[in-house]
């Protein structure tokens, strides 16, 4: 069995330096923004240590351009990007497919994704694990998956929950509590 060859590229966006790695099958890894190209490359290579810098294919270039538009605040749809999810189990692939259907400016919860897949509420933890291990964050929009009651929940990318909140705000999602229904008398 031939070993898969991975190439990668780091690039700058309005949000910082991102990284992308691909094989002949599609995008295999995506690194959300960091403050430097070196940090991005280090994080990307931690997951794909045998990847080598390479000339991006037209599909990769198109994805890079879409990522740049995303971090400029332009509505972007990554649902058509071909992915290489080799090594992911079937349930995680199903979770990722469901998450990819959550569009720009929309959110769902771990429990709602579990229910959509026909699993019980106990599977919400599995959905959370899949999101934490998402190899192509943003392209599989794990930042749009929230904890119960719309709480932001965790985020394993650089910057943690703050990065998740910034990405959602970029999409126009307000995480602030709604204003009270009844105004105070100011006494």
PDB file of C-alpha atoms in Angstrom:
ATOM      1  CA  UNK A   1       0.000   0.000   0.000  1.00  0.00           C
ATOM      2  CA  UNK A   2       1.494   3.328  -1.066  1.00  0.00           C
ATOM      3  CA  UNK A   3       2.006   5.988   1.568  1.00  0.00           C
ATOM      4  CA  UNK A   4      -0.036   9.157   1.113  1.00  0.00           C
ATOM      5  CA  UNK A   5       2.039  12.214   0.262  1.00  0.00           C
ATOM      6  CA  UNK A   6       1.038  15.472   1.949  1.00  0.00           C
ATOM      7  CA  UNK A   7       2.061  18.984   0.980  1.00  0.00           C
ATOM      8  CA  UNK A   8       1.414  22.188   2.867  1.00  0.00           C
ATOM      9  CA  UNK A   9       1.362  25.941   2.579  1.00  0.00           C
ATOM     10  CA  UNK A  10       1.238  28.722   5.154  1.00  0.00           C
ATOM     11  CA  UNK A  11      -0.366  32.017   4.197  1.00  0.00           C
ATOM     12  CA  UNK A  12      -1.416  35.299   5.756  1.00  0.00           C
ATOM     13  CA  UNK A  13      -5.028  36.406   6.244  1.00  0.00           C
ATOM     14  CA  UNK A  14      -6.654  39.362   7.964  1.00  0.00           C
ATOM     15  CA  UNK A  15      -6.963  37.073  11.023  1.00  0.00           C
ATOM     16  CA  UNK A  16      -3.325  35.955  11.102  1.00  0.00           C
ATOM     17  CA  UNK A  17      -1.249  33.184   9.539  1.00  0.00           C
ATOM     18  CA  UNK A  18      -3.099  30.035   8.473  1.00  0.00           C
ATOM     19  CA  UNK A  19      -1.849  26.722   7.178  1.00  0.00           C
ATOM     20  CA  UNK A  20      -3.312  24.143   4.846  1.00  0.00           C
ATOM     21  CA  UNK A  21      -2.139  20.626   3.995  1.00  0.00           C
ATOM     22  CA  UNK A  22      -3.431  18.410   1.223  1.00  0.00           C
ATOM     23  CA  UNK A  23      -3.060  15.092  -0.526  1.00  0.00           C
ATOM     24  CA  UNK A  24      -4.361  13.886  -3.869  1.00  0.00           C
ATOM     25  CA  UNK A  25      -7.668  13.110  -2.102  1.00  0.00           C
ATOM     26  CA  UNK A  26      -8.259  16.647  -0.786  1.00  0.00           C
ATOM     27  CA  UNK A  27      -7.559  18.988   2.121  1.00  0.00           C
ATOM     28  CA  UNK A  28      -6.232  16.927   5.046  1.00  0.00           C
ATOM     29  CA  UNK A  29      -5.418  19.618   7.625  1.00  0.00           C
ATOM     30  CA  UNK A  30      -6.208  23.250   8.200  1.00  0.00           C
ATOM     31  CA  UNK A  31      -4.564  25.401  10.827  1.00  0.00           C
ATOM     32  CA  UNK A  32      -6.556  28.365  12.141  1.00  0.00           C
ATOM     33  CA  UNK A  33      -4.688  31.670  12.454  1.00  0.00           C
ATOM     34  CA  UNK A  34      -1.704  32.224  14.690  1.00  0.00           C
ATOM     35  CA  UNK A  35       0.468  35.313  15.052  1.00  0.00           C
ATOM     36  CA  UNK A  36       3.342  34.004  12.913  1.00  0.00           C
ATOM     37  CA  UNK A  37       4.010  31.779   9.924  1.00  0.00           C
ATOM     38  CA  UNK A  38       6.492  29.807  12.033  1.00  0.00           C
ATOM     39  CA  UNK A  39       3.909  29.034  14.734  1.00  0.00           C
ATOM     40  CA  UNK A  40       1.387  27.990  12.095  1.00  0.00           C
ATOM     41  CA  UNK A  41       3.897  25.726  10.381  1.00  0.00           C
ATOM     42  CA  UNK A  42       4.911  24.159  13.711  1.00  0.00           C
ATOM     43  CA  UNK A  43       1.269  23.389  14.626  1.00  0.00           C
ATOM     44  CA  UNK A  44       0.498  22.026  11.162  1.00  0.00           C
ATOM     45  CA  UNK A  45       3.559  19.759  11.155  1.00  0.00           C
ATOM     46  CA  UNK A  46       2.728  18.476  14.639  1.00  0.00           C
ATOM     47  CA  UNK A  47      -0.242  16.693  13.044  1.00  0.00           C
ATOM     48  CA  UNK A  48       1.391  15.842   9.694  1.00  0.00           C
ATOM     49  CA  UNK A  49       5.119  15.555  10.445  1.00  0.00           C
ATOM     50  CA  UNK A  50       5.981  14.104   7.012  1.00  0.00           C
ATOM     51  CA  UNK A  51       4.286  16.875   5.038  1.00  0.00           C
ATOM     52  CA  UNK A  52       6.496  18.969   2.801  1.00  0.00           C
ATOM     53  CA  UNK A  53       6.036  22.450   1.373  1.00  0.00           C
ATOM     54  CA  UNK A  54       4.448  22.217  -2.039  1.00  0.00           C
ATOM     55  CA  UNK A  55       2.953  24.115  -4.936  1.00  0.00           C
ATOM     56  CA  UNK A  56      -0.800  24.318  -4.295  1.00  0.00           C
ATOM     57  CA  UNK A  57      -3.212  22.744  -6.742  1.00  0.00           C
ATOM     58  CA  UNK A  58      -5.962  24.936  -8.262  1.00  0.00           C
ATOM     59  CA  UNK A  59      -8.437  23.515  -5.692  1.00  0.00           C
ATOM     60  CA  UNK A  60      -6.092  24.373  -2.824  1.00  0.00           C
ATOM     61  CA  UNK A  61      -5.570  27.884  -4.207  1.00  0.00           C
ATOM     62  CA  UNK A  62      -9.337  28.320  -4.414  1.00  0.00           C
ATOM     63  CA  UNK A  63      -9.687  27.217  -0.775  1.00  0.00           C
ATOM     64  CA  UNK A  64      -6.903  29.600   0.313  1.00  0.00           C
ATOM     65  CA  UNK A  65      -8.682  32.478  -1.464  1.00  0.00           C
ATOM     66  CA  UNK A  66     -11.942  31.513   0.279  1.00  0.00           C
ATOM     67  CA  UNK A  67     -10.192  31.467   3.670  1.00  0.00           C
ATOM     68  CA  UNK A  68      -8.811  34.953   3.012  1.00  0.00           C
ATOM     69  CA  UNK A  69     -12.301  36.179   2.107  1.00  0.00           C
ATOM     70  CA  UNK A  70     -13.692  34.558   5.265  1.00  0.00           C
ATOM     71  CA  UNK A  71     -11.257  36.417   7.546  1.00  0.00           C
ATOM     72  CA  UNK A  72     -12.134  39.666   5.758  1.00  0.00           C
ATOM     73  CA  UNK A  73     -15.719  39.095   6.887  1.00  0.00           C
ATOM     74  CA  UNK A  74     -17.106  38.006   3.519  1.00  0.00           C
ATOM     75  CA  UNK A  75     -19.748  35.279   3.597  1.00  0.00           C
ATOM     76  CA  UNK A  76     -17.981  32.099   2.555  1.00  0.00           C
ATOM     77  CA  UNK A  77     -19.154  28.541   1.941  1.00  0.00           C
ATOM     78  CA  UNK A  78     -16.652  25.702   2.315  1.00  0.00           C
ATOM     79  CA  UNK A  79     -19.167  22.866   1.867  1.00  0.00           C
ATOM     80  CA  UNK A  80     -17.858  21.967  -1.589  1.00  0.00           C
ATOM     81  CA  UNK A  81     -14.194  21.663  -0.577  1.00  0.00           C
ATOM     82  CA  UNK A  82     -12.900  18.118  -1.114  1.00  0.00           C
ATOM     83  CA  UNK A  83     -11.482  16.663   2.096  1.00  0.00           C
ATOM     84  CA  UNK A  84      -9.068  13.869   2.900  1.00  0.00           C
ATOM     85  CA  UNK A  85     -10.471  12.442   6.150  1.00  0.00           C
ATOM     86  CA  UNK A  86      -8.415   9.249   6.033  1.00  0.00           C
ATOM     87  CA  UNK A  87      -8.116   7.716   9.469  1.00  0.00           C
ATOM     88  CA  UNK A  88     -11.404   9.137  10.753  1.00  0.00           C
ATOM     89  CA  UNK A  89     -13.983   6.608  11.916  1.00  0.00           C
ATOM     90  CA  UNK A  90     -17.415   6.437  10.299  1.00  0.00           C
ATOM     91  CA  UNK A  91     -19.273   8.155  13.151  1.00  0.00           C
ATOM     92  CA  UNK A  92     -16.839  11.094  13.168  1.00  0.00           C
ATOM     93  CA  UNK A  93     -17.205  11.381   9.361  1.00  0.00           C
ATOM     94  CA  UNK A  94     -20.993  11.508   9.822  1.00  0.00           C
ATOM     95  CA  UNK A  95     -20.614  14.189  12.502  1.00  0.00           C
ATOM     96  CA  UNK A  96     -18.338  16.217  10.229  1.00  0.00           C
ATOM     97  CA  UNK A  97     -20.799  15.919   7.330  1.00  0.00           C
ATOM     98  CA  UNK A  98     -23.609  17.190   9.572  1.00  0.00           C
ATOM     99  CA  UNK A  99     -21.461  20.082  10.842  1.00  0.00           C
ATOM    100  CA  UNK A 100     -20.657  21.086   7.262  1.00  0.00           C
ATOM    101  CA  UNK A 101     -24.368  21.703   6.687  1.00  0.00           C
ATOM    102  CA  UNK A 102     -24.396  24.464   9.339  1.00  0.00           C
ATOM    103  CA  UNK A 103     -24.074  27.573   7.185  1.00  0.00           C
ATOM    104  CA  UNK A 104     -22.561  31.006   7.622  1.00  0.00           C
ATOM    105  CA  UNK A 105     -24.002  32.952  10.551  1.00  0.00           C
ATOM    106  CA  UNK A 106     -25.865  29.934  11.958  1.00  0.00           C
ATOM    107  CA  UNK A 107     -25.119  27.760  14.953  1.00  0.00           C
ATOM    108  CA  UNK A 108     -26.195  24.430  16.370  1.00  0.00           C
ATOM    109  CA  UNK A 109     -25.386  22.486  19.526  1.00  0.00           C
ATOM    110  CA  UNK A 110     -23.519  19.274  20.206  1.00  0.00           C
ATOM    111  CA  UNK A 111     -26.809  17.683  21.262  1.00  0.00           C
ATOM    112  CA  UNK A 112     -28.678  18.847  18.160  1.00  0.00           C
ATOM    113  CA  UNK A 113     -26.018  17.343  15.896  1.00  0.00           C
ATOM    114  CA  UNK A 114     -26.217  14.063  17.827  1.00  0.00           C
ATOM    115  CA  UNK A 115     -30.006  14.067  17.427  1.00  0.00           C
ATOM    116  CA  UNK A 116     -29.709  14.844  13.704  1.00  0.00           C
ATOM    117  CA  UNK A 117     -27.565  11.712  13.385  1.00  0.00           C
ATOM    118  CA  UNK A 118     -30.204   9.626  15.149  1.00  0.00           C
ATOM    119  CA  UNK A 119     -28.169   9.255  18.328  1.00  0.00           C
ATOM    120  CA  UNK A 120     -29.353   9.978  21.852  1.00  0.00           C
ATOM    121  CA  UNK A 121     -28.307  12.901  24.047  1.00  0.00           C
ATOM    122  CA  UNK A 122     -25.408  10.861  25.417  1.00  0.00           C
ATOM    123  CA  UNK A 123     -23.784  11.144  21.964  1.00  0.00           C
ATOM    124  CA  UNK A 124     -23.370  14.910  22.460  1.00  0.00           C
ATOM    125  CA  UNK A 125     -20.027  14.103  24.133  1.00  0.00           C
ATOM    126  CA  UNK A 126     -18.962  12.178  21.030  1.00  0.00           C
ATOM    127  CA  UNK A 127     -19.882  15.177  18.900  1.00  0.00           C
ATOM    128  CA  UNK A 128     -17.766  17.343  21.198  1.00  0.00           C
ATOM    129  CA  UNK A 129     -14.849  14.932  20.832  1.00  0.00           C
ATOM    130  CA  UNK A 130     -15.190  14.994  17.044  1.00  0.00           C
ATOM    131  CA  UNK A 131     -15.178  18.799  17.051  1.00  0.00           C
ATOM    132  CA  UNK A 132     -12.091  18.866  19.307  1.00  0.00           C
ATOM    133  CA  UNK A 133     -10.288  16.522  16.889  1.00  0.00           C
ATOM    134  CA  UNK A 134     -11.497  18.260  13.723  1.00  0.00           C
ATOM    135  CA  UNK A 135      -8.525  18.158  11.339  1.00  0.00           C
ATOM    136  CA  UNK A 136      -9.852  20.952   9.116  1.00  0.00           C
ATOM    137  CA  UNK A 137     -11.388  23.530  11.459  1.00  0.00           C
ATOM    138  CA  UNK A 138     -13.233  26.305   9.586  1.00  0.00           C
ATOM    139  CA  UNK A 139     -13.724  24.075   6.528  1.00  0.00           C
ATOM    140  CA  UNK A 140     -15.664  21.785   8.864  1.00  0.00           C
ATOM    141  CA  UNK A 141     -17.153  24.671  10.871  1.00  0.00           C
ATOM    142  CA  UNK A 142     -16.739  23.370  14.418  1.00  0.00           C
ATOM    143  CA  UNK A 143     -16.828  26.986  15.644  1.00  0.00           C
ATOM    144  CA  UNK A 144     -20.558  26.982  14.812  1.00  0.00           C
ATOM    145  CA  UNK A 145     -21.255  24.116  17.223  1.00  0.00           C
ATOM    146  CA  UNK A 146     -22.123  25.371  20.698  1.00  0.00           C
ATOM    147  CA  UNK A 147     -22.752  23.812  24.076  1.00  0.00           C
ATOM    148  CA  UNK A 148     -26.260  23.422  25.483  1.00  0.00           C
ATOM    149  CA  UNK A 149     -28.260  26.635  25.903  1.00  0.00           C
ATOM    150  CA  UNK A 150     -26.119  28.364  23.293  1.00  0.00           C
ATOM    151  CA  UNK A 151     -23.055  28.669  25.555  1.00  0.00           C
ATOM    152  CA  UNK A 152     -19.845  28.965  23.580  1.00  0.00           C
ATOM    153  CA  UNK A 153     -18.276  25.750  24.869  1.00  0.00           C
ATOM    154  CA  UNK A 154     -14.675  24.821  24.288  1.00  0.00           C
ATOM    155  CA  UNK A 155     -12.448  25.352  21.281  1.00  0.00           C
ATOM    156  CA  UNK A 156      -9.114  23.624  20.778  1.00  0.00           C
ATOM    157  CA  UNK A 157      -7.693  26.172  18.310  1.00  0.00           C
ATOM    158  CA  UNK A 158      -5.137  28.853  19.224  1.00  0.00           C
ATOM    159  CA  UNK A 159      -6.904  31.434  21.368  1.00  0.00           C
ATOM    160  CA  UNK A 160      -9.497  28.914  22.598  1.00  0.00           C
ATOM    161  CA  UNK A 161     -13.052  30.126  23.155  1.00  0.00           C
ATOM    162  CA  UNK A 162     -12.046  33.725  22.374  1.00  0.00           C
ATOM    163  CA  UNK A 163     -11.115  32.686  18.833  1.00  0.00           C
ATOM    164  CA  UNK A 164     -14.421  30.839  18.482  1.00  0.00           C
ATOM    165  CA  UNK A 165     -16.307  33.942  19.623  1.00  0.00           C
ATOM    166  CA  UNK A 166     -14.374  36.186  17.184  1.00  0.00           C
ATOM    167  CA  UNK A 167     -15.146  33.838  14.284  1.00  0.00           C
ATOM    168  CA  UNK A 168     -18.840  33.790  15.168  1.00  0.00           C
ATOM    169  CA  UNK A 169     -18.891  37.589  15.511  1.00  0.00           C
ATOM    170  CA  UNK A 170     -17.244  37.817  12.076  1.00  0.00           C
ATOM    171  CA  UNK A 171     -20.291  35.899  10.783  1.00  0.00           C
ATOM    172  CA  UNK A 172     -22.711  38.224  12.587  1.00  0.00           C
ATOM    173  CA  UNK A 173     -23.596  35.791  15.378  1.00  0.00           C
ATOM    174  CA  UNK A 174     -24.252  37.613  18.635  1.00  0.00           C
ATOM    175  CA  UNK A 175     -23.292  35.683  21.734  1.00  0.00           C
ATOM    176  CA  UNK A 176     -24.400  38.408  24.125  1.00  0.00           C
ATOM    177  CA  UNK A 177     -27.451  37.663  26.246  1.00  0.00           C
ATOM    178  CA  UNK A 178     -30.639  39.203  24.858  1.00  0.00           C
ATOM    179  CA  UNK A 179     -31.764  42.495  26.399  1.00  0.00           C
ATOM    180  CA  UNK A 180     -34.253  42.126  29.227  1.00  0.00           C
ATOM    181  CA  UNK A 181     -37.882  41.958  28.093  1.00  0.00           C
ATOM    182  CA  UNK A 182     -38.907  44.446  30.755  1.00  0.00           C
ATOM    183  CA  UNK A 183     -37.046  47.707  31.285  1.00  0.00           C
ATOM    184  CA  UNK A 184     -36.068  48.704  34.794  1.00  0.00           C
ATOM    185  CA  UNK A 185     -37.592  51.816  36.324  1.00  0.00           C
ATOM    186  CA  UNK A 186     -34.108  53.070  37.093  1.00  0.00           C
ATOM    187  CA  UNK A 187     -34.819  53.564  40.788  1.00  0.00           C
TER     188      UNK A 187
END
